[in-house]
mmCIF file with all atom_site columns, C-alpha atoms and ligand atoms in Angstrom:
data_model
loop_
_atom_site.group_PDB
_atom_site.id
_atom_site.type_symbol
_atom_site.label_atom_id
_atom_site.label_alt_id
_atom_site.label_comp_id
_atom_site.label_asym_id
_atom_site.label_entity_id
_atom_site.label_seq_id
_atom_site.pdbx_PDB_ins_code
_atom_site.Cartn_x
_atom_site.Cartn_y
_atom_site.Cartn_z
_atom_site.occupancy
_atom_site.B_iso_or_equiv
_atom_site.pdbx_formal_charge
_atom_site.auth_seq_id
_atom_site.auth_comp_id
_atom_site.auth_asym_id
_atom_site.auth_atom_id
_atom_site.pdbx_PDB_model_num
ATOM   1   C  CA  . UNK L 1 1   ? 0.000   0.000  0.000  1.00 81.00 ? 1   UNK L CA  1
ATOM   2   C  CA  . UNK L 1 2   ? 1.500   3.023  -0.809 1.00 92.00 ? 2   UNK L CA  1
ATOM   3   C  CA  . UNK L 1 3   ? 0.950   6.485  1.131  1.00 96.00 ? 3   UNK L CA  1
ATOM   4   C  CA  . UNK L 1 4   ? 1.384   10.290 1.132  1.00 98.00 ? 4   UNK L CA  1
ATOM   5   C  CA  . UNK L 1 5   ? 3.967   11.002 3.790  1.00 98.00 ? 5   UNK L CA  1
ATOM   6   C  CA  . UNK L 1 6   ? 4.882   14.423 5.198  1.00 98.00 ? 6   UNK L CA  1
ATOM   7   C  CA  . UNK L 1 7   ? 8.498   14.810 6.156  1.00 98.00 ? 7   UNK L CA  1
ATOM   8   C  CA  . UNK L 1 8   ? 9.236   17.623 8.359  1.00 98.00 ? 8   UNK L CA  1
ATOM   9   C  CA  . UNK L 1 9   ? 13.301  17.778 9.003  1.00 98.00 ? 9   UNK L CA  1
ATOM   10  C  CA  . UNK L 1 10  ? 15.861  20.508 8.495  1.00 97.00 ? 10  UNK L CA  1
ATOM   11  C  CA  . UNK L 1 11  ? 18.774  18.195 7.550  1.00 95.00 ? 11  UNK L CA  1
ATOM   12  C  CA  . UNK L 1 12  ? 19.294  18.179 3.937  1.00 96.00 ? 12  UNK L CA  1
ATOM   13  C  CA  . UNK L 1 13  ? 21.143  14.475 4.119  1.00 94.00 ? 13  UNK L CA  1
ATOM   14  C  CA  . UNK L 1 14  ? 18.218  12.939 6.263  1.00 95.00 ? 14  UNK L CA  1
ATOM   15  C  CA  . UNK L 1 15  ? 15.557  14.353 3.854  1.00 96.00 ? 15  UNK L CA  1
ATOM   16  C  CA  . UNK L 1 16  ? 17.072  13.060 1.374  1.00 97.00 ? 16  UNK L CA  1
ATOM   17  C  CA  . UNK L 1 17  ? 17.671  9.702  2.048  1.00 96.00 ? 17  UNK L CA  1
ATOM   18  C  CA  . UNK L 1 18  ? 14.339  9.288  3.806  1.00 97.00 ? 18  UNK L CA  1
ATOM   19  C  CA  . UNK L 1 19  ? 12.743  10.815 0.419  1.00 98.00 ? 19  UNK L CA  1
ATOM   20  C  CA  . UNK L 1 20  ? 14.719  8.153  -1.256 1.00 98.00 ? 20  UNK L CA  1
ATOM   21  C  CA  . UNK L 1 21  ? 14.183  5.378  0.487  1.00 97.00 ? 21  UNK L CA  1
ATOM   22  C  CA  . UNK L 1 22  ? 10.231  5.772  0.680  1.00 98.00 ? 22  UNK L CA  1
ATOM   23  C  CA  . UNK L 1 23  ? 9.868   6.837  -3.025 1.00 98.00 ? 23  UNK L CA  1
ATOM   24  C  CA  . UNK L 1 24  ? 11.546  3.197  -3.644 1.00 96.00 ? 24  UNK L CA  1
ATOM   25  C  CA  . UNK L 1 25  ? 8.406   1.832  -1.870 1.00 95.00 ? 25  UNK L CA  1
ATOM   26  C  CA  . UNK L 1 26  ? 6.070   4.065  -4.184 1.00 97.00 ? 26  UNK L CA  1
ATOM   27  C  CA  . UNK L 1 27  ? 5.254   6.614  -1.466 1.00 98.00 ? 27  UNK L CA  1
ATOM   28  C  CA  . UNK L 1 28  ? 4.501   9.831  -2.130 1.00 98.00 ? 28  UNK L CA  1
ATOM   29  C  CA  . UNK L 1 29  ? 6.400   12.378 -0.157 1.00 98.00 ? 29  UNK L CA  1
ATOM   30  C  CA  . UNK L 1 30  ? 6.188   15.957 1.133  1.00 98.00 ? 30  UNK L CA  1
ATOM   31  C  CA  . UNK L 1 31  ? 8.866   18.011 2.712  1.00 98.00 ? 31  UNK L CA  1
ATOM   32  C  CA  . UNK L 1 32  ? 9.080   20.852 5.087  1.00 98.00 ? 32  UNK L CA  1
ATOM   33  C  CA  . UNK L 1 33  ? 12.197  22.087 6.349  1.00 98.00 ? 33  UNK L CA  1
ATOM   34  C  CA  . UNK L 1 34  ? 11.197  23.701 8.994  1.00 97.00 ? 34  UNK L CA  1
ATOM   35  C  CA  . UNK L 1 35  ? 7.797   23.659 11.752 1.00 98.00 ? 35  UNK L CA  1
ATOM   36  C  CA  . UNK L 1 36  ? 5.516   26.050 10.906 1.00 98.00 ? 36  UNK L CA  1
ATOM   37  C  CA  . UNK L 1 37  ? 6.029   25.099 7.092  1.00 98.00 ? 37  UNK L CA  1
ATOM   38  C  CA  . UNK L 1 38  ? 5.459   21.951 7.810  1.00 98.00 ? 38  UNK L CA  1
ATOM   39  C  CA  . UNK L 1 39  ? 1.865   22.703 9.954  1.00 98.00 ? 39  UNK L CA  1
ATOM   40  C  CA  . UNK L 1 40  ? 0.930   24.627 6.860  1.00 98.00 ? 40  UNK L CA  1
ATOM   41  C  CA  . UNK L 1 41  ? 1.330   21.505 4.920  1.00 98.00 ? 41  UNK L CA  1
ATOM   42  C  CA  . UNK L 1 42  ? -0.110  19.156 6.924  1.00 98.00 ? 42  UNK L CA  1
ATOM   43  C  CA  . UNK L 1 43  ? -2.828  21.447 7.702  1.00 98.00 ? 43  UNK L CA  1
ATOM   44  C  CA  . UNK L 1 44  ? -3.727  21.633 3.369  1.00 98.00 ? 44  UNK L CA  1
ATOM   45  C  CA  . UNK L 1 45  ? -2.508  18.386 2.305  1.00 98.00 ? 45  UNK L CA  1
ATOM   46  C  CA  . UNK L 1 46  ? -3.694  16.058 4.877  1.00 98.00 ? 46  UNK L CA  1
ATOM   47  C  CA  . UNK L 1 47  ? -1.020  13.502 4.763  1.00 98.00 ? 47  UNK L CA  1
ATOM   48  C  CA  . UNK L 1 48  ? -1.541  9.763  5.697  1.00 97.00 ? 48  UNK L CA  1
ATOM   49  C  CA  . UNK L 1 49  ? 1.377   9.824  8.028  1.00 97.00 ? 49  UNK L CA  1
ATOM   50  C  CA  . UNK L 1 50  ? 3.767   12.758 9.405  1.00 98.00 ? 50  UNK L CA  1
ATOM   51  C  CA  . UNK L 1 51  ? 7.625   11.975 9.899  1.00 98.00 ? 51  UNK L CA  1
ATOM   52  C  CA  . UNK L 1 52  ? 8.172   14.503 12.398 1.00 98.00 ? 52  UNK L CA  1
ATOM   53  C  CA  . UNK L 1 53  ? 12.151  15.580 13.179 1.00 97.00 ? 53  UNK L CA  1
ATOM   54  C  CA  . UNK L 1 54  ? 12.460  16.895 17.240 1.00 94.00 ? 54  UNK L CA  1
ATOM   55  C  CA  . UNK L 1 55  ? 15.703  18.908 16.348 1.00 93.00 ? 55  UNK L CA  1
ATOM   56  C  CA  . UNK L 1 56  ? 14.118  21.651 14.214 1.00 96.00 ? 56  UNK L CA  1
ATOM   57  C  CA  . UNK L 1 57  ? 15.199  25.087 14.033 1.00 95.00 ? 57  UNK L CA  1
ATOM   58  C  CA  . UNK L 1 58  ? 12.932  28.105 15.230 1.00 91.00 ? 58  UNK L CA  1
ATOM   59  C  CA  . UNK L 1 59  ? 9.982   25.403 16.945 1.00 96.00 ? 59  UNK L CA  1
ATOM   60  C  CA  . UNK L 1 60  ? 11.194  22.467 18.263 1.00 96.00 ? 60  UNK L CA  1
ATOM   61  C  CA  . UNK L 1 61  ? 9.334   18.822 17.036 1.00 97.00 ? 61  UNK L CA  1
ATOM   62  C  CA  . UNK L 1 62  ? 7.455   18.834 20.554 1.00 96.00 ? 62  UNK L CA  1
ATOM   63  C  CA  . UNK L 1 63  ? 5.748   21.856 19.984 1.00 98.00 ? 63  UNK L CA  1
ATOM   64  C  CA  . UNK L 1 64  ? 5.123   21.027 15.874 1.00 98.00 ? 64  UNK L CA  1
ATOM   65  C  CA  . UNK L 1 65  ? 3.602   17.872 17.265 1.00 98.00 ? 65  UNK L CA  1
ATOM   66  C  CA  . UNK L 1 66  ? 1.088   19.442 20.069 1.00 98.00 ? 66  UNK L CA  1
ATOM   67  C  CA  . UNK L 1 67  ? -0.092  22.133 17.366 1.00 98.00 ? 67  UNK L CA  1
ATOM   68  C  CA  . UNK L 1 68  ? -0.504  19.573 14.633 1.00 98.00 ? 68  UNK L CA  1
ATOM   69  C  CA  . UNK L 1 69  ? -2.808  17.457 17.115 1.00 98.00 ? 69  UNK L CA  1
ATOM   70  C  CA  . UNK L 1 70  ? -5.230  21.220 17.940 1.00 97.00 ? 70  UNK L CA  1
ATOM   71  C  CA  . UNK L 1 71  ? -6.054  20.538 14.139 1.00 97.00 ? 71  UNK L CA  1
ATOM   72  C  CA  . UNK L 1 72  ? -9.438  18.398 13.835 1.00 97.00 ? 72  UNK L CA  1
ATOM   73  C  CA  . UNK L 1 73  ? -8.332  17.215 10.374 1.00 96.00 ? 73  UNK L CA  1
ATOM   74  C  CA  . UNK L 1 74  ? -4.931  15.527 12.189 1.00 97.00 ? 74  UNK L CA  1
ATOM   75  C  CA  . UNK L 1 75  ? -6.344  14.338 15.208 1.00 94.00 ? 75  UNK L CA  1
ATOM   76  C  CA  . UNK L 1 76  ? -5.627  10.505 13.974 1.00 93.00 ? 76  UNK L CA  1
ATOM   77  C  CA  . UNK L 1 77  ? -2.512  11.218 11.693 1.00 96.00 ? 77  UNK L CA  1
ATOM   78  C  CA  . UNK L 1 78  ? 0.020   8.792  12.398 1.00 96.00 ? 78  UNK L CA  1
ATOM   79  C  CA  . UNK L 1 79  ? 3.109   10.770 13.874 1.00 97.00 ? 79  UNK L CA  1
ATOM   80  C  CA  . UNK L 1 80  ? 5.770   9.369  14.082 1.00 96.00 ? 80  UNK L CA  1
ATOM   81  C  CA  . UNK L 1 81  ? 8.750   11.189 15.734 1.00 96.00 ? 81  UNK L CA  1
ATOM   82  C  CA  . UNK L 1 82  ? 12.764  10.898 14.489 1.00 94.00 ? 82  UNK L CA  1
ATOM   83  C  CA  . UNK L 1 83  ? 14.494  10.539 17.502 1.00 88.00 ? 83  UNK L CA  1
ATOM   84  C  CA  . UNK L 1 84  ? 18.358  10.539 18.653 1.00 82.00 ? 84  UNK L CA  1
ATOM   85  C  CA  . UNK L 1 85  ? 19.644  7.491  19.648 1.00 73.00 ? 85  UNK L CA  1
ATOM   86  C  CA  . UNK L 1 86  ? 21.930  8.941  22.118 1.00 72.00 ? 86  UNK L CA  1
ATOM   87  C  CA  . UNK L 1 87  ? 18.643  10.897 23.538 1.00 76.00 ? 87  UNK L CA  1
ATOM   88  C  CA  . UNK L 1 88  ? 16.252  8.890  25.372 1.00 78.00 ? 88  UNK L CA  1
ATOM   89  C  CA  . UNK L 1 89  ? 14.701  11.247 27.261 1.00 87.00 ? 89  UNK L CA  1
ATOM   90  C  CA  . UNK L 1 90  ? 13.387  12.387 23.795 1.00 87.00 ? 90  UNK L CA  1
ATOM   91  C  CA  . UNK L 1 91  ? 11.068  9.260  23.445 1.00 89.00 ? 91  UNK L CA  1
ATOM   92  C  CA  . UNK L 1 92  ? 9.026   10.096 26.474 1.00 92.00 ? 92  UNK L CA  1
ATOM   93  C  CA  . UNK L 1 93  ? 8.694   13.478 25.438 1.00 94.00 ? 93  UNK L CA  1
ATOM   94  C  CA  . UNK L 1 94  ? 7.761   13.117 21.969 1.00 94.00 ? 94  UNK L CA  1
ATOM   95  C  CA  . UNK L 1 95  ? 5.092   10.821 23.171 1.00 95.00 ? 95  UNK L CA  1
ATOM   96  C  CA  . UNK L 1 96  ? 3.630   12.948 25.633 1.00 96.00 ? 96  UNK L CA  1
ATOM   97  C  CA  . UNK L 1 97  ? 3.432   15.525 22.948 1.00 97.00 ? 97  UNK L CA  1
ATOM   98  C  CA  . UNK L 1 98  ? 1.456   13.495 20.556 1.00 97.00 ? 98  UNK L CA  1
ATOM   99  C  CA  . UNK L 1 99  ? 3.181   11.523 18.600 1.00 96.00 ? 99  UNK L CA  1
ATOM   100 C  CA  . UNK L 1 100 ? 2.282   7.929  17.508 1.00 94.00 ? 100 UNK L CA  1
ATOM   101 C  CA  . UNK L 1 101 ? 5.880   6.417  17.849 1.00 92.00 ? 101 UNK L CA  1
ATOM   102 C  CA  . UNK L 1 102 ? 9.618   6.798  17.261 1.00 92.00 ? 102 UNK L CA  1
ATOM   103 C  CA  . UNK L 1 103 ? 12.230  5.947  15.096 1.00 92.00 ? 103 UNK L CA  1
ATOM   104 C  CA  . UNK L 1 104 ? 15.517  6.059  16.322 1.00 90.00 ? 104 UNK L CA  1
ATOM   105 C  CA  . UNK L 1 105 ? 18.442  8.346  14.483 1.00 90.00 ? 105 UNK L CA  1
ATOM   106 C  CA  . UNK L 1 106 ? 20.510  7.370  12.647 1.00 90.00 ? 106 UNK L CA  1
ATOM   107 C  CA  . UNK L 1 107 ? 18.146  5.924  10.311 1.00 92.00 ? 107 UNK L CA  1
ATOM   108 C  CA  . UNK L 1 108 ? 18.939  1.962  9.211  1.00 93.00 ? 108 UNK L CA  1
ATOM   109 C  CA  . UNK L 1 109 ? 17.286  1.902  5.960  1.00 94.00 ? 109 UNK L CA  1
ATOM   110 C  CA  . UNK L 1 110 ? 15.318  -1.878 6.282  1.00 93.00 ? 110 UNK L CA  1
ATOM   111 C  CA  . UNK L 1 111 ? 14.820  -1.258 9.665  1.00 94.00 ? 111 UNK L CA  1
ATOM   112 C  CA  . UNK L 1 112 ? 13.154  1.880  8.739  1.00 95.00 ? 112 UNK L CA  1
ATOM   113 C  CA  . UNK L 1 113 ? 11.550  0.923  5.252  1.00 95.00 ? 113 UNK L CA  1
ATOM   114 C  CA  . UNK L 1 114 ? 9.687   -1.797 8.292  1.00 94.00 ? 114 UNK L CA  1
ATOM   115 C  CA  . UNK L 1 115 ? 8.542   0.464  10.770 1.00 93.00 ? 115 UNK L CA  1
ATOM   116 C  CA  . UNK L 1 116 ? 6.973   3.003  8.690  1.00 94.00 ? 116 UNK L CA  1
ATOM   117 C  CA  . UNK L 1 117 ? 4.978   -0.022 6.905  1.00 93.00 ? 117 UNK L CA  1
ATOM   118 C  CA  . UNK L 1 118 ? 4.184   -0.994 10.498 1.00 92.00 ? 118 UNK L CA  1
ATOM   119 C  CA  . UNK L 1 119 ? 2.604   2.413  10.945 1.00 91.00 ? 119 UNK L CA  1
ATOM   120 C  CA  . UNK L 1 120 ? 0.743   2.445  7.736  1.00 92.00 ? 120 UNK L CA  1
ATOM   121 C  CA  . UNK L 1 121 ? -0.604  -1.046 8.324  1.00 89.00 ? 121 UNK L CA  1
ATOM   122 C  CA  . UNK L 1 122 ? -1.906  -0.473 12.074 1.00 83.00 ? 122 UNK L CA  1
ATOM   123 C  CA  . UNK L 1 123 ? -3.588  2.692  11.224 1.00 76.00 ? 123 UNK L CA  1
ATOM   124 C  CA  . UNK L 1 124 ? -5.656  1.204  8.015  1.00 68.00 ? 124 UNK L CA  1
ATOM   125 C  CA  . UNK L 1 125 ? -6.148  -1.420 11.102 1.00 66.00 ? 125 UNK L CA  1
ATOM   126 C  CA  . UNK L 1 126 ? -7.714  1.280  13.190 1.00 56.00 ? 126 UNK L CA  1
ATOM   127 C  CA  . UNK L 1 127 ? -9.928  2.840  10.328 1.00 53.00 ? 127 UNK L CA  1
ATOM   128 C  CA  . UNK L 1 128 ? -11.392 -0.791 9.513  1.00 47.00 ? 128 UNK L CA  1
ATOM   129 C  CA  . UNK L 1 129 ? -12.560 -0.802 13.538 1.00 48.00 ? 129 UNK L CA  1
ATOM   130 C  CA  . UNK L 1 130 ? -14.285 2.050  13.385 1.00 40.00 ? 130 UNK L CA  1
HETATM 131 MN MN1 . MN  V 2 .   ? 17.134  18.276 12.827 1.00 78.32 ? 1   MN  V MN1 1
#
């Protein structure tokens, strides 16, 4: 199944690769480089799943996350935060922000290509229940 994936990260190597990697699996992707871009977007496009950097210039990934979920539209979007390995604390706080679930920097592409079919999968799982 293929998806429409927002990608909000400021690192030009991780967007890339990312972009890569889920264009092999027929995704469609959107980028934002920055928070409040990528709010905007979210907020038009209504994405099936948001890849949401924390480290983010000018609004941190915390604070992109709690404003994306005050938007009716993205109350169920998948989010699923990019998190630094050698930051745990991060985890917990992404989470209590609003996010779905984590994936752990730096990204290991099958491991990766994995969880965000895990994410697509349980969320068409959700929509069937309701
Ligand atoms: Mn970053």
């Amino acid at each position: 199944m293929t998806a429409r994936i927002l990608y909000i990260e400021d690192n030009e190597q991780n967007l890339y690769l990312v972009t890569f990697l889920l264009k092999t699996k027929g995704h469609e992707v959107l980028q934002a480089h920055e928070g409040p871009e990528g709010i905007e977007i979210a907020g038009r496009e209504k994405p099936d799943l948001i890849l949401l950097d924390i480290q983010l210039p000018s609004m941190d990934g915390y604070t992109v996350a709690r404003l994306l979920r005050t938007n009716p539209d993205l109350v169920k979007t998948p989010i699923v935060a990019l998190t630094s390995y050698a930051m745990p604390g991060d985890r917990e706080k992404a989470m209590a922000a609003g996010c779905t679930g984590y994936i752990e920097k730096p990204i290991n592409p099958d491991i990766f290509l994995n969880q965000i079919t895990a994410w697509l999968q349980n969320d068409m799982l959700g929509e069937n229940e309701k």
